[in-house]
Coordinates of C-alpha atoms in Angstrom, one line a residue:
X24 CA 2.9 12.7 21.3
X25 CA 2.5 11.0 25.0
X26 CA 0.7 13.7 26.9
X27 CA -1.4 14.7 23.7
X28 CA -2.5 10.8 23.6
X29 CA -3.3 11.0 27.2
X30 CA -5.4 13.8 26.8
X31 CA -7.4 12.4 24.1
X32 CA -7.6 8.9 25.9
X33 CA -9.2 11.3 29.0
X34 CA -11.8 12.7 26.6
X35 CA -12.7 9.4 24.9
X36 CA -13.1 7.5 28.6
X37 CA -15.5 10.5 29.4
X38 CA -17.5 10.2 26.2
X39 CA -17.9 6.5 27.5
X40 CA -15.3 4.5 25.3
X41 CA -13.8 1.6 27.1
X42 CA -11.6 -1.3 26.5
X43 CA -12.6 -3.8 23.8
X44 CA -14.9 -0.7 22.2
X45 CA -14.1 0.4 18.6
X46 CA -13.8 4.2 18.2
X47 CA -13.9 5.6 14.6
X48 CA -13.0 8.7 13.0
X49 CA -12.7 9.9 9.5
X50 CA -10.0 12.3 9.1
X51 CA -7.0 13.4 7.0
X52 CA -3.5 12.9 7.7
X53 CA -2.4 15.1 10.7
X54 CA -0.7 14.7 14.5
X55 CA -4.2 14.3 15.8
X56 CA -4.9 11.2 14.0
X57 CA -1.7 9.8 15.3
X58 CA -2.6 10.9 18.9
X59 CA -6.0 9.2 18.3
X60 CA -4.5 5.9 17.7
X61 CA -2.5 6.3 20.7
X62 CA -5.4 7.3 22.9
X63 CA -7.5 4.4 21.8
X64 CA -4.6 2.2 22.5
X65 CA -3.9 3.7 25.9
X66 CA -7.6 2.7 27.0
X67 CA -7.5 -0.6 25.2
X68 CA -9.9 0.4 22.7
X69 CA -9.8 -1.0 18.7
X70 CA -9.2 2.2 16.4
X71 CA -11.2 1.5 13.2
X72 CA -10.5 4.9 10.9
X73 CA -12.7 5.3 8.0
X74 CA -10.9 6.8 4.8
X75 CA -11.1 10.9 4.5
X76 CA -11.7 10.6 0.8
X77 CA -14.8 7.9 1.0
X78 CA -18.2 9.2 -0.1
X79 CA -21.3 8.8 2.0
X80 CA -22.3 5.0 0.7
X81 CA -18.8 4.1 1.6
X82 CA -18.5 5.4 4.9
X83 CA -22.1 3.9 5.8
X84 CA -21.1 0.4 4.7
X85 CA -17.8 1.0 6.9
X86 CA -19.4 2.0 9.9
X87 CA -22.0 -0.7 9.9
X88 CA -19.3 -3.2 9.4
X89 CA -17.4 -2.3 12.5
X90 CA -20.2 -0.9 14.4
X91 CA -18.4 2.0 16.4
X92 CA -19.1 2.9 19.9
X93 CA -18.1 6.1 19.0
X94 CA -17.6 8.3 16.3
X95 CA -14.9 11.3 16.8
X96 CA -14.1 14.3 14.9
X97 CA -11.6 17.1 15.4
X98 CA -13.7 19.3 17.5
X99 CA -14.1 16.6 20.2
X100 CA -10.1 16.3 19.9
X101 CA -9.8 20.0 20.0
X102 CA -12.3 20.0 23.4
X103 CA -10.5 17.3 25.0
X104 CA -7.0 19.1 24.5
X105 CA -8.5 22.1 26.2
X106 CA -9.9 20.3 29.0
X107 CA -6.9 19.1 30.0
X108 CA -7.7 15.7 31.9
X109 CA -5.6 13.1 31.0
X110 CA -6.8 9.3 31.7
X111 CA -5.5 7.1 33.9
X112 CA -3.0 4.5 33.2
X113 CA -4.0 2.3 30.4
X114 CA -5.7 -1.3 31.0
X115 CA -3.7 -4.5 31.2
X116 CA -4.0 -5.1 27.7
X117 CA -1.9 -7.7 26.0
X118 CA -0.4 -8.3 22.8
X119 CA -3.4 -10.6 22.0
X120 CA -5.9 -7.4 22.4
X121 CA -7.3 -6.3 19.1
X122 CA -5.9 -2.7 18.0
X123 CA -7.1 -2.0 14.9
X124 CA -9.6 -2.5 12.0
X125 CA -8.4 -1.2 8.9
X126 CA -10.1 -1.6 5.5
X127 CA -8.4 -3.2 2.4
X128 CA -8.0 -0.4 -0.6
X129 CA -10.7 -2.5 -3.0
X130 CA -8.7 -3.2 -6.0
X131 CA -10.2 -6.6 -6.2
X132 CA -13.7 -6.1 -4.9
X133 CA -15.3 -4.6 -1.9
X134 CA -13.2 -3.4 0.9
X135 CA -12.8 -5.9 3.2
X136 CA -12.5 -5.0 7.3
X137 CA -8.9 -6.4 8.4
X138 CA -8.1 -7.0 12.1
X139 CA -4.8 -6.7 13.7
X140 CA -3.7 -7.1 17.3
X141 CA -1.1 -5.2 19.1
X142 CA 1.4 -7.7 19.2
X143 CA 1.4 -8.1 15.6
X144 CA 1.8 -4.4 15.1
X145 CA 4.3 -3.7 17.6
X146 CA 6.5 -6.8 16.0
X147 CA 5.9 -5.5 12.6
X148 CA 7.3 -1.7 13.5
X149 CA 9.9 -3.1 15.2
X150 CA 11.3 -5.3 12.4
X151 CA 11.1 -2.6 9.9
X152 CA 13.2 -0.3 12.1
X153 CA 15.6 -2.9 12.3
X154 CA 15.6 -3.9 8.4
X155 CA 15.4 -0.3 7.1
X156 CA 17.9 0.7 9.7
X157 CA 16.1 3.7 10.7
X158 CA 17.0 6.2 13.7
X159 CA 15.8 9.1 15.6
X160 CA 17.8 11.0 13.0
X161 CA 15.7 10.0 10.7
X162 CA 12.7 12.1 9.4
X163 CA 9.6 10.3 7.4
X164 CA 7.6 12.3 4.7
X165 CA 3.7 10.3 5.0
X166 CA 1.5 11.2 2.3
X167 CA -0.4 7.8 2.5
X168 CA -3.6 7.9 4.4
X169 CA -3.2 6.7 8.0
X170 CA -6.4 5.1 7.6
X171 CA -4.2 2.4 5.6
X172 CA -1.8 0.1 6.8
X173 CA 1.1 1.5 5.1
X174 CA 0.4 5.1 6.7
X175 CA -0.3 3.5 10.2
X176 CA 2.9 1.6 10.0
X177 CA 4.9 4.2 8.6
X178 CA 3.5 7.3 9.9
X179 CA 2.6 6.1 13.5
X180 CA 4.3 3.2 14.7
X181 CA 7.7 2.8 12.9
X182 CA 8.2 6.5 14.0
X183 CA 7.0 6.1 17.6
X184 CA 10.1 2.8 17.6
X185 CA 12.9 4.7 16.1
X186 CA 12.0 8.1 17.6
X187 CA 12.0 10.0 14.9
X188 CA 10.3 13.1 13.6
X189 CA 7.0 12.3 11.0
X190 CA 6.0 14.7 8.6
X191 CA 2.3 14.4 7.7
X192 CA 0.7 14.9 4.2
X193 CA -3.3 15.8 4.3
X194 CA -3.2 15.7 0.6
X195 CA -0.8 14.3 -1.9
X196 CA 0.7 17.5 -4.2
X197 CA 4.0 16.8 -5.8
X198 CA 5.3 20.3 -5.3
X199 CA 4.3 20.8 -1.8
X200 CA 6.2 17.5 -0.9
X201 CA 9.1 18.8 -2.5
X202 CA 8.5 22.0 -0.2
X203 CA 8.5 19.8 2.8
X204 CA 11.3 17.2 1.8
X205 CA 13.8 20.4 1.7
X206 CA 12.4 22.2 4.6
X207 CA 12.4 19.4 7.0
X208 CA 15.5 17.4 5.6
X209 CA 13.3 14.1 4.8
X210 CA 15.5 11.1 4.9
X211 CA 12.7 8.4 4.4
X212 CA 9.4 7.9 2.1
X213 CA 7.4 4.9 1.5
X214 CA 4.9 4.2 -1.1
X215 CA 3.5 3.1 -4.5
X216 CA 5.5 4.3 -7.5
X217 CA 2.6 7.1 -8.0
X218 CA 4.2 9.1 -5.1
X219 CA 8.0 9.2 -6.6
X220 CA 7.0 9.5 -10.4
X221 CA 5.0 12.4 -9.4
X222 CA 7.9 14.1 -7.6
X223 CA 10.7 13.7 -10.5
X224 CA 7.8 15.0 -13.0
X225 CA 7.4 18.1 -10.8
X226 CA 8.1 21.3 -12.6
X227 CA 10.2 22.6 -9.1
X228 CA 12.1 19.3 -8.8
X229 CA 15.9 19.4 -8.6
X230 CA 18.2 17.1 -7.3
X231 CA 19.4 19.2 -4.8
X232 CA 15.8 19.8 -3.0
X233 CA 15.9 16.0 -2.4
X234 CA 19.3 15.7 -1.1
X235 CA 18.4 14.7 2.2
X236 CA 16.8 11.9 1.0
X237 CA 18.5 8.4 1.9
X238 CA 16.0 5.7 1.3
X239 CA 12.7 4.9 -0.9
X240 CA 10.4 2.0 0.1
X241 CA 8.0 1.2 -2.7
X242 CA 5.4 -1.1 -3.3
X243 CA 2.4 -2.3 -5.3
X244 CA 2.1 -2.3 -9.3
X245 CA 4.7 -0.5 -11.2
X246 CA 7.7 -1.1 -9.3
X247 CA 9.8 -2.4 -12.0
X248 CA 13.5 -2.8 -12.5
X249 CA 13.4 0.7 -14.6
X250 CA 11.2 2.3 -11.9
X251 CA 14.3 1.5 -9.5
X252 CA 16.7 2.5 -11.9
X253 CA 15.4 5.8 -12.7
X254 CA 14.0 6.8 -9.1
X255 CA 17.6 5.9 -7.4
X256 CA 19.2 8.1 -10.1
X257 CA 17.0 11.2 -9.9
X258 CA 16.6 10.8 -6.2
X259 CA 19.7 10.2 -5.4
X260 CA 19.1 7.5 -2.8
X261 CA 18.7 3.8 -2.0
X262 CA 15.3 2.5 -3.7
X263 CA 13.8 -0.7 -2.4
X264 CA 11.2 -3.1 -3.6
X265 CA 8.7 -4.3 -1.3
X266 CA 6.0 -6.6 -0.8
X267 CA 3.2 -6.6 1.6
X268 CA -0.8 -6.2 2.0
X269 CA -2.8 -4.9 4.8
X270 CA -3.3 -7.9 6.3
X271 CA 0.3 -9.2 5.9
X272 CA 2.3 -5.7 6.1
X273 CA 5.8 -5.7 4.4
X274 CA 6.6 -9.4 3.8
X275 CA 9.5 -9.2 1.8
X276 CA 12.3 -6.4 0.8
X277 CA 16.0 -6.0 0.4
X278 CA 18.6 -5.5 3.2
X279 CA 21.7 -3.6 3.1
X280 CA 24.4 -5.6 1.4
X281 CA 22.1 -7.4 -0.5
X282 CA 23.1 -8.0 -4.6
X283 CA 22.1 -4.7 -5.9
X284 CA 20.8 -7.2 -9.5
X285 CA 18.6 -9.1 -6.8
X286 CA 17.1 -5.7 -5.2
X287 CA 15.9 -4.2 -8.3
X288 CA 14.4 -7.3 -10.1
X289 CA 12.8 -8.9 -7.4
X290 CA 10.5 -7.6 -4.6
X291 CA 13.1 -8.7 -1.6
X292 CA 13.5 -11.6 0.6
X293 CA 11.5 -12.2 3.7
X294 CA 11.6 -10.1 6.7
X295 CA 11.8 -11.2 10.0
X296 CA 9.9 -14.5 11.0
X297 CA 7.3 -14.1 7.9
X298 CA 7.0 -17.3 5.9
X299 CA 6.2 -17.5 2.6
X300 CA 5.0 -20.5 -0.4
X301 CA 3.3 -21.2 -3.1
X302 CA 0.1 -23.1 -3.7
X303 CA 1.2 -26.2 -5.7
X304 CA -2.0 -25.8 -8.2
X305 CA -2.1 -22.5 -8.8
X306 CA 1.1 -20.9 -8.1
X307 CA -0.6 -18.2 -5.8
X308 CA 1.8 -16.7 -2.9
X309 CA 0.5 -17.8 0.5
X310 CA 2.0 -16.1 3.5
X311 CA 2.2 -16.4 7.6
X312 CA 4.3 -14.9 10.3
X313 CA 3.4 -12.9 13.3
X314 CA 2.3 -9.7 11.7
X315 CA -0.4 -11.5 10.0
X316 CA -4.1 -10.4 10.8
X317 CA -6.0 -12.4 13.0
X318 CA -9.1 -12.4 10.2
X319 CA -11.7 -10.4 8.7
X320 CA -14.9 -8.9 10.7
X321 CA -16.6 -11.0 8.1
X322 CA -16.3 -14.7 9.8
X323 CA -16.8 -15.8 6.0
X324 CA -14.4 -13.8 4.1
X325 CA -12.0 -15.0 6.7
X326 CA -12.4 -18.9 5.9
X327 CA -12.4 -18.0 2.4
X328 CA -8.8 -16.3 2.9
X329 CA -6.9 -18.5 5.5
X330 CA -6.2 -22.1 4.6
X331 CA -6.5 -25.1 6.8
X332 CA -3.1 -25.0 8.3
X333 CA -3.1 -21.3 8.9
X334 CA -1.7 -19.7 5.8
X335 CA -3.2 -16.6 4.4
X336 CA -4.0 -16.7 0.4
X337 CA -2.7 -13.4 -1.1
X338 CA -4.4 -13.7 -4.4
X339 CA -1.1 -12.8 -5.8
X340 CA 0.6 -14.8 -8.4
X341 CA 4.6 -15.0 -7.8
X342 CA 8.1 -17.2 -7.9
X343 CA 10.5 -17.9 -5.3
X344 CA 14.1 -18.1 -6.6
X345 CA 16.6 -18.9 -3.6
X346 CA 14.5 -17.3 -1.1
X347 CA 13.8 -14.1 -3.4
X348 CA 10.3 -13.3 -4.3
X349 CA 8.9 -11.7 -7.3
X350 CA 5.3 -10.9 -7.8
X351 CA 4.1 -11.8 -11.6
X352 CA 0.4 -10.6 -11.1
X353 CA -3.1 -11.2 -9.6
X354 CA -4.6 -14.2 -9.8
X355 CA -7.8 -11.9 -10.3
X356 CA -5.8 -9.7 -12.6
X357 CA -5.6 -12.3 -15.1
X358 CA -6.8 -12.2 -19.0
X359 CA -8.3 -15.4 -20.1
X360 CA -8.1 -15.0 -24.0
X361 CA -9.2 -18.1 -25.7
X362 CA -8.5 -20.2 -22.9
X363 CA -4.9 -18.8 -22.5
X364 CA -4.5 -17.2 -18.7
X365 CA -2.5 -14.0 -19.2
X366 CA -1.1 -12.3 -16.2
X367 CA -1.4 -8.6 -16.8
X368 CA 1.6 -7.9 -14.9
X369 CA 3.7 -9.7 -17.1
X370 CA 2.3 -7.6 -20.2
X371 CA 2.4 -4.6 -17.9
X372 CA 6.3 -5.1 -17.3
X373 CA 7.2 -5.6 -21.1
X374 CA 5.1 -2.1 -22.2
X375 CA 6.8 -0.3 -19.4
X376 CA 10.3 -1.5 -20.7
X377 CA 9.3 0.6 -23.8
X378 CA 11.2 3.8 -23.8
X379 CA 8.1 5.9 -24.7
X380 CA 5.9 4.1 -21.8
X381 CA 6.1 5.6 -18.1
X382 CA 3.5 3.6 -16.5
X383 CA 1.0 0.8 -18.0
X384 CA -2.0 -1.0 -16.8
X385 CA -3.5 -3.8 -18.8
X386 CA -7.1 -5.3 -18.2
X387 CA -9.1 -7.5 -19.9
X388 CA -11.8 -6.4 -22.5
X389 CA -14.8 -8.8 -23.0
X390 CA -14.9 -10.3 -26.5
X391 CA -17.7 -12.7 -28.1
X392 CA -15.2 -15.3 -29.7
X393 CA -12.3 -15.3 -27.5
X394 CA -13.7 -14.2 -24.2
X395 CA -11.7 -11.6 -23.6
X396 CA -8.9 -9.6 -25.0
X397 CA -5.7 -7.6 -23.8
X398 CA -6.3 -3.9 -23.8
X399 CA -3.7 -1.7 -22.4
X400 CA -3.8 1.9 -21.1
X401 CA -0.4 3.5 -21.5
X402 CA 1.2 6.9 -20.0
X403 CA 2.9 7.6 -22.5
X404 CA 3.4 7.6 -26.6
X405 CA 2.8 4.2 -28.1
X406 CA 0.4 3.4 -30.9
X407 CA -0.8 -0.2 -31.5
X408 CA 1.5 -0.6 -34.4
X409 CA 4.6 0.2 -32.4
X410 CA 3.2 -2.0 -29.4
X411 CA 2.9 -5.1 -31.5
X412 CA 6.6 -4.2 -32.8
X413 CA 7.7 -3.9 -29.6
X414 CA 6.4 -7.3 -28.3
X415 CA 7.3 -9.5 -31.6
X416 CA 10.9 -8.0 -31.1
X417 CA 10.9 -9.1 -27.5
X418 CA 9.6 -12.7 -28.3
X419 CA 6.5 -12.5 -26.4
X420 CA 3.8 -15.0 -27.6
X421 CA 1.5 -13.3 -29.8
X422 CA -1.4 -14.3 -27.9
X423 CA -0.1 -12.0 -24.8
X424 CA 0.0 -8.7 -27.1
X425 CA -2.4 -6.3 -26.7
X426 CA -5.0 -5.7 -28.7
X427 CA -6.2 -2.6 -27.7
X428 CA -3.5 0.5 -26.9
X429 CA -5.2 3.7 -25.1
X430 CA -2.8 6.9 -24.5
X431 CA -3.8 8.5 -21.4
X432 CA -2.1 11.6 -19.7
X433 CA -2.5 10.0 -16.1
X434 CA -4.1 6.5 -14.7
X435 CA -6.6 6.6 -12.2
X436 CA -5.8 5.4 -8.5
X437 CA -7.5 4.2 -5.6
X438 CA -6.5 6.0 -2.3
X439 CA -4.0 3.6 -1.6
X440 CA -2.2 4.6 -5.0
X441 CA -2.7 1.4 -6.7
X442 CA -4.3 1.7 -10.2
X443 CA -7.9 1.8 -10.3
X444 CA -8.5 -1.2 -12.5
X445 CA -12.3 -1.2 -12.2
X446 CA -12.3 2.4 -13.6
X447 CA -10.2 1.4 -16.2
X448 CA -12.7 -1.4 -17.1
X449 CA -15.7 1.4 -17.4
X450 CA -13.5 3.4 -19.4
X451 CA -13.0 0.8 -21.9
X452 CA -16.6 0.1 -22.3
X453 CA -17.1 3.7 -22.7
X454 CA -14.5 4.1 -25.0
X455 CA -16.0 1.7 -27.5
X456 CA -14.6 -0.6 -30.0

């Protein structure tokens, strides 16, 4: 890796890239992407990858936002490798130098360009290796795009610190993933529940094929106690709930020896020197710590997101019980029905506790009288009558009950694996009343 990065760094230098310059690419996961990151840092350049699944319009917006000095493709990488002319030693950079610009997944609006320093990323990688107990004997499978923070952290940075092998997937396919897990003795995976539900539902799945797995770290919507129980049982390994964001990655998780019930019902406790608190008036989770981003490319977005005393407003609603964090919803993922605020995550948790429902996403449906009504998309066999009976049995306030239930074979997801609520709202409008 070091030699390959040096060759690519030499090519970047000859192409005119210098310390502080932004270098972009739009490539699926591969060893070349990991080398590109390292090559940028070797010469002090800023890596600003664009997701390979972006269309032309999104790509144009991304490139205009970061204004790269150089855009690289695979033919450039191949040529620089063939020239076999490595770069001179890296510039005298510091932990405060900008290392990457990453785009958020866009689950609540247009993606934002998030800036991280070298020191913040190095700190985060070291703490995650320690908290997960990773060593050079581990192997990680990385299907999440390396243009996202999870792919960068767990596919590039953590393996480098731990000295462990990484197996890249350019495109998620559960059957292919099972082949790779079995062949390479994969022991560690990280990602949203989408990945692991796909593995467990694959026609070629068996416990024997995933016998090497020892640890799964999962975050995002759908990480419920039921998911943890099922994944732990089917995959035969420790399944952790983890919370973080592009702006402040992997803030909380559980540790070895933590009470199992806390580990399955909460999103964990603070990792390293991160700090968490709840805003007094809204219950919004606010975070700060050494891994925190230094701001968005757009200064106005930065001012809106960071408090006067330096805390990041996550946009997530949460509870904190004796240090254990539980995400309960999003400020914007709230249905306002007749003046009552309903956290979609709360309704989704009740739906997903039903034995016939594998996954659920709740959105607000416009209503002339109430403002919004609760509408639910479910993967499973659940109709409105059964839904009402289920909510009544559990004593849920009636104003929180779904008034529309739409069964689907699969839920649309963003490139990060999170549910695409915008697409679901559009589908709801097209579905009619």
